[in-house]
Amino acid sequence: MSTVKNIVLIGFMGTGKTSTGRLLAKMLGYRFVDTDQRLEELYGCSVSEMFANEGESVFRERETALVKDLAAYKRQVISTGGGIVLNQQNMIMLRKTGMIICLTATADRILERVGRRNTRPLLRQENCREIIIDLLEQRRELYNKADFMIDTSERTPRQVSHDIIRTIKMAGVKLKCVR
Ligand code: S3P
């Protein structure tokens, strides 16, 4: 039985990567890293400000540099920004560093979740629902490359965390928990 080094959560905005990742890390006694939050700490400004001031491509370069750094550590739950899948290099590094779980949700559920507090620069527009549907379609194949997909539409972060643990164990991979 192999041991999983890190658990990497990928998926579209509003699928619950951050809230689930934080809880899952706590349940396993792993370190929690959210790539957006880490970039905000490193660069001293919000993701929206990075998009507005430096542009999306600079944000993407920073994201890739961070993935490279994180790949050196073990026992982490890494919640990634929804666009991490756009760079194939990111996915190659993440795959080497752990098991990749994609969280999914319906477009309506995503809209409802991101609408509550819209901090996402890509969705700050009138036709938000159409943009979500378009981006989901554009990225579908990239998200499908995950080891496992878990639909979070009707589930709480706690339920999803349990689903993830069960899924990993069923795959015959060992989790090195400290609790
Ligand atoms: C993005 C998703 C966001 C953030 C940025 C771009 C995307 O992260 O990285 O706004 O391209 O899907 P969340 O998925 O955590 O919202």
mmCIF file of C-alpha atoms and ligand atoms in Angstrom:
data_model
loop_
_atom_site.group_PDB
_atom_site.id
_atom_site.type_symbol
_atom_site.label_atom_id
_atom_site.label_comp_id
_atom_site.label_asym_id
_atom_site.label_seq_id
_atom_site.Cartn_x
_atom_site.Cartn_y
_atom_site.Cartn_z
ATOM 1 C CA MET A 1 0.000 0.000 0.000
ATOM 2 C CA SER A 2 1.517 3.365 -0.986
ATOM 3 C CA THR A 3 1.244 6.480 1.193
ATOM 4 C CA VAL A 4 -0.205 9.669 -0.224
ATOM 5 C CA LYS A 5 2.246 12.586 0.127
ATOM 6 C CA ASN A 6 -0.167 15.446 -0.379
ATOM 7 C CA ILE A 7 -3.827 15.849 -1.237
ATOM 8 C CA VAL A 8 -4.417 18.422 -3.949
ATOM 9 C CA LEU A 9 -7.871 19.914 -4.476
ATOM 10 C CA ILE A 10 -8.558 21.309 -7.920
ATOM 11 C CA GLY A 11 -11.832 22.510 -9.414
ATOM 12 C CA PHE A 12 -13.810 25.507 -10.514
ATOM 13 C CA MET A 13 -14.400 28.575 -8.343
ATOM 14 C CA GLY A 14 -17.138 28.031 -5.779
ATOM 15 C CA THR A 15 -16.797 24.255 -5.551
ATOM 16 C CA GLY A 16 -15.658 24.448 -1.915
ATOM 17 C CA LYS A 17 -11.904 23.810 -2.260
ATOM 18 C CA THR A 18 -10.885 26.239 0.488
ATOM 19 C CA SER A 19 -13.491 25.349 3.119
ATOM 20 C CA THR A 20 -13.167 21.615 2.472
ATOM 21 C CA GLY A 21 -9.359 21.747 2.295
ATOM 22 C CA ARG A 22 -9.085 23.559 5.605
ATOM 23 C CA LEU A 23 -11.346 21.053 7.345
ATOM 24 C CA LEU A 24 -9.758 18.018 5.709
ATOM 25 C CA ALA A 25 -6.290 19.167 6.771
ATOM 26 C CA LYS A 26 -7.508 19.552 10.334
ATOM 27 C CA MET A 27 -9.064 16.077 10.283
ATOM 28 C CA LEU A 28 -5.825 14.522 9.025
ATOM 29 C CA GLY A 29 -3.373 16.673 10.959
ATOM 30 C CA TYR A 30 -1.870 17.878 7.676
ATOM 31 C CA ARG A 31 -0.684 21.398 6.857
ATOM 32 C CA PHE A 32 -3.278 23.421 4.947
ATOM 33 C CA VAL A 33 -2.221 25.613 2.044
ATOM 34 C CA ASP A 34 -4.563 27.622 -0.142
ATOM 35 C CA THR A 35 -2.644 28.885 -3.171
ATOM 36 C CA ASP A 36 -4.653 32.126 -3.516
ATOM 37 C CA GLN A 37 -4.249 32.954 0.154
ATOM 38 C CA ARG A 38 -0.539 32.124 0.058
ATOM 39 C CA LEU A 39 -0.023 34.399 -2.959
ATOM 40 C CA GLU A 40 -1.905 37.187 -1.196
ATOM 41 C CA GLU A 41 0.413 36.826 1.815
ATOM 42 C CA LEU A 42 3.538 36.634 -0.333
ATOM 43 C CA TYR A 43 2.734 39.648 -2.479
ATOM 44 C CA GLY A 44 0.832 41.704 0.090
ATOM 45 C CA CYS A 45 -2.281 42.287 -2.008
ATOM 46 C CA SER A 46 -5.486 40.506 -2.973
ATOM 47 C CA VAL A 47 -5.855 38.283 -6.046
ATOM 48 C CA SER A 48 -8.200 40.930 -7.506
ATOM 49 C CA GLU A 49 -5.513 43.582 -7.057
ATOM 50 C CA MET A 50 -2.924 41.344 -8.735
ATOM 51 C CA PHE A 51 -5.232 40.854 -11.721
ATOM 52 C CA ALA A 52 -5.952 44.602 -11.898
ATOM 53 C CA ASN A 53 -2.417 45.900 -11.321
ATOM 54 C CA GLU A 54 -0.088 43.272 -12.776
ATOM 55 C CA GLY A 55 -2.448 41.353 -15.044
ATOM 56 C CA GLU A 56 -3.569 37.729 -15.176
ATOM 57 C CA SER A 57 -0.340 36.446 -16.761
ATOM 58 C CA VAL A 58 1.788 37.700 -13.852
ATOM 59 C CA PHE A 59 -0.670 36.079 -11.434
ATOM 60 C CA ARG A 60 -0.342 32.783 -13.371
ATOM 61 C CA GLU A 61 3.486 32.954 -13.250
ATOM 62 C CA ARG A 62 3.339 33.474 -9.492
ATOM 63 C CA GLU A 63 0.936 30.582 -9.154
ATOM 64 C CA THR A 64 3.346 28.271 -11.008
ATOM 65 C CA ALA A 65 6.335 29.372 -8.908
ATOM 66 C CA LEU A 66 4.302 28.628 -5.777
ATOM 67 C CA VAL A 67 3.278 25.160 -6.997
ATOM 68 C CA LYS A 68 6.966 24.408 -7.563
ATOM 69 C CA ASP A 69 7.788 25.445 -3.980
ATOM 70 C CA LEU A 70 4.916 23.472 -2.443
ATOM 71 C CA ALA A 71 5.887 20.321 -4.319
ATOM 72 C CA ALA A 72 8.910 19.984 -2.031
ATOM 73 C CA TYR A 73 6.792 19.348 1.073
ATOM 74 C CA LYS A 74 4.717 16.444 2.376
ATOM 75 C CA ARG A 75 1.578 16.029 4.495
ATOM 76 C CA GLN A 76 -0.222 18.998 3.016
ATOM 77 C CA VAL A 77 -3.743 19.561 1.778
ATOM 78 C CA ILE A 78 -3.311 22.041 -1.063
ATOM 79 C CA SER A 79 -6.400 23.932 -2.225
ATOM 80 C CA THR A 80 -5.642 25.458 -5.587
ATOM 81 C CA GLY A 81 -7.084 28.388 -7.516
ATOM 82 C CA GLY A 82 -9.603 27.305 -10.163
ATOM 83 C CA GLY A 83 -7.263 28.223 -13.030
ATOM 84 C CA ILE A 84 -4.293 26.159 -11.864
ATOM 85 C CA VAL A 85 -5.226 23.499 -14.442
ATOM 86 C CA LEU A 86 -4.615 25.932 -17.319
ATOM 87 C CA ASN A 87 -0.867 25.404 -17.123
ATOM 88 C CA GLN A 88 0.136 21.845 -17.924
ATOM 89 C CA GLN A 89 3.368 22.314 -15.979
ATOM 90 C CA ASN A 90 1.353 22.914 -12.791
ATOM 91 C CA MET A 91 -0.526 19.668 -13.266
ATOM 92 C CA ILE A 92 2.666 17.692 -13.905
ATOM 93 C CA MET A 93 4.184 19.037 -10.678
ATOM 94 C CA LEU A 94 0.998 18.526 -8.649
ATOM 95 C CA ARG A 95 0.546 14.992 -9.908
ATOM 96 C CA LYS A 96 4.078 14.137 -8.780
ATOM 97 C CA THR A 97 3.427 15.572 -5.367
ATOM 98 C CA GLY A 98 0.162 13.906 -4.496
ATOM 99 C CA MET A 99 -3.298 12.702 -5.258
ATOM 100 C CA ILE A 100 -5.466 15.078 -7.257
ATOM 101 C CA ILE A 101 -9.113 15.392 -6.313
ATOM 102 C CA CYS A 102 -11.411 17.580 -8.361
ATOM 103 C CA LEU A 103 -14.382 19.160 -6.625
ATOM 104 C CA THR A 104 -17.324 19.908 -8.899
ATOM 105 C CA ALA A 105 -20.686 21.643 -8.579
ATOM 106 C CA THR A 106 -23.516 22.683 -10.860
ATOM 107 C CA ALA A 107 -23.339 26.120 -12.505
ATOM 108 C CA ASP A 108 -26.282 27.312 -10.397
ATOM 109 C CA ARG A 109 -24.681 26.212 -7.154
ATOM 110 C CA ILE A 110 -21.418 27.891 -8.196
ATOM 111 C CA LEU A 111 -23.286 31.086 -9.024
ATOM 112 C CA GLU A 112 -25.008 31.023 -5.661
ATOM 113 C CA ARG A 113 -21.724 30.466 -3.787
ATOM 114 C CA VAL A 114 -19.584 33.027 -5.612
ATOM 115 C CA GLY A 115 -22.418 35.528 -5.713
ATOM 116 C CA ARG A 116 -22.498 35.815 -1.959
ATOM 117 C CA ARG A 117 -19.139 37.551 -1.876
ATOM 118 C CA ASN A 118 -17.785 38.043 -5.333
ATOM 119 C CA THR A 119 -14.040 38.407 -4.935
ATOM 120 C CA ARG A 120 -13.269 36.640 -8.232
ATOM 121 C CA PRO A 121 -11.991 39.008 -10.913
ATOM 122 C CA LEU A 122 -13.015 36.649 -13.742
ATOM 123 C CA LEU A 123 -16.646 36.626 -12.580
ATOM 124 C CA ARG A 124 -17.163 40.279 -11.751
ATOM 125 C CA GLN A 125 -19.457 40.923 -14.663
ATOM 126 C CA GLU A 126 -23.130 41.277 -15.414
ATOM 127 C CA ASN A 127 -23.458 37.986 -17.306
ATOM 128 C CA CYS A 128 -21.811 35.963 -14.574
ATOM 129 C CA ARG A 129 -23.881 32.811 -15.184
ATOM 130 C CA GLU A 130 -22.930 32.658 -18.894
ATOM 131 C CA ILE A 131 -19.263 33.178 -18.018
ATOM 132 C CA ILE A 132 -19.407 30.322 -15.511
ATOM 133 C CA ILE A 133 -20.997 27.997 -18.082
ATOM 134 C CA ASP A 134 -18.436 29.013 -20.735
ATOM 135 C CA LEU A 135 -15.412 28.603 -18.478
ATOM 136 C CA LEU A 136 -16.693 25.273 -17.145
ATOM 137 C CA GLU A 137 -16.969 24.026 -20.710
ATOM 138 C CA GLN A 138 -13.527 25.346 -21.668
ATOM 139 C CA ARG A 139 -11.903 23.706 -18.667
ATOM 140 C CA ARG A 140 -13.920 20.490 -18.461
ATOM 141 C CA GLU A 141 -11.239 18.260 -19.985
ATOM 142 C CA LEU A 142 -8.549 19.733 -17.751
ATOM 143 C CA TYR A 143 -10.542 19.123 -14.561
ATOM 144 C CA ASN A 144 -11.387 15.610 -15.763
ATOM 145 C CA LYS A 145 -7.708 14.704 -15.524
ATOM 146 C CA ALA A 146 -7.998 14.462 -11.728
ATOM 147 C CA ASP A 147 -7.626 11.090 -10.003
ATOM 148 C CA PHE A 148 -11.117 11.477 -8.525
ATOM 149 C CA MET A 149 -14.096 13.795 -8.968
ATOM 150 C CA ILE A 150 -16.441 14.658 -6.118
ATOM 151 C CA ASP A 151 -19.679 16.595 -6.616
ATOM 152 C CA THR A 152 -20.112 19.085 -3.776
ATOM 153 C CA SER A 153 -23.392 20.634 -4.985
ATOM 154 C CA GLU A 154 -25.520 19.134 -2.226
ATOM 155 C CA ARG A 155 -22.828 18.428 0.346
ATOM 156 C CA THR A 156 -21.211 20.287 3.220
ATOM 157 C CA PRO A 157 -17.411 20.645 3.543
ATOM 158 C CA ARG A 158 -17.510 18.067 6.359
ATOM 159 C CA GLN A 159 -19.345 15.527 4.188
ATOM 160 C CA VAL A 160 -16.981 16.190 1.292
ATOM 161 C CA SER A 161 -13.944 15.743 3.572
ATOM 162 C CA HIS A 162 -15.279 12.353 4.659
ATOM 163 C CA ASP A 163 -15.946 11.467 1.002
ATOM 164 C CA ILE A 164 -12.337 12.305 0.154
ATOM 165 C CA ILE A 165 -10.894 10.205 2.983
ATOM 166 C CA ARG A 166 -13.136 7.273 2.025
ATOM 167 C CA THR A 167 -12.213 7.605 -1.658
ATOM 168 C CA ILE A 168 -8.482 7.644 -0.944
ATOM 169 C CA LYS A 169 -8.719 4.634 1.357
ATOM 170 C CA MET A 170 -10.812 2.728 -1.179
ATOM 171 C CA ALA A 171 -8.127 3.370 -3.772
ATOM 172 C CA GLY A 172 -5.780 1.419 -1.520
ATOM 173 C CA VAL A 173 -3.653 4.430 -0.659
ATOM 174 C CA LYS A 174 -2.565 4.973 2.916
ATOM 175 C CA LEU A 175 -3.063 8.269 4.734
ATOM 176 C CA LYS A 176 -0.430 9.109 7.285
ATOM 177 C CA CYS A 177 -2.604 10.791 9.890
ATOM 178 C CA VAL A 178 -1.231 12.211 13.102
ATOM 179 C CA ARG A 179 -4.627 12.067 14.789
HETATM 180 C C1 S3P B 1 -9.463 31.662 -10.722
HETATM 181 C C2 S3P B 1 -9.909 31.156 -9.531
HETATM 182 C C3 S3P B 1 -9.687 31.834 -8.234
HETATM 183 C C4 S3P B 1 -8.427 32.709 -8.305
HETATM 184 C C5 S3P B 1 -8.494 33.633 -9.473
HETATM 185 C C6 S3P B 1 -8.642 32.901 -10.805
HETATM 186 C C7 S3P B 1 -9.770 30.926 -11.985
HETATM 187 O O1 S3P B 1 -9.552 30.896 -7.188
HETATM 188 O O2 S3P B 1 -7.271 31.915 -8.366
HETATM 189 O O3 S3P B 1 -9.563 34.512 -9.261
HETATM 190 O O4 S3P B 1 -9.143 31.219 -13.007
HETATM 191 O O5 S3P B 1 -10.629 30.026 -11.937
HETATM 192 P P1 S3P B 1 -10.779 30.054 -6.541
HETATM 193 O O6 S3P B 1 -11.021 28.872 -7.428
HETATM 194 O O7 S3P B 1 -10.257 29.633 -5.210
HETATM 195 O O8 S3P B 1 -11.932 30.968 -6.460
#
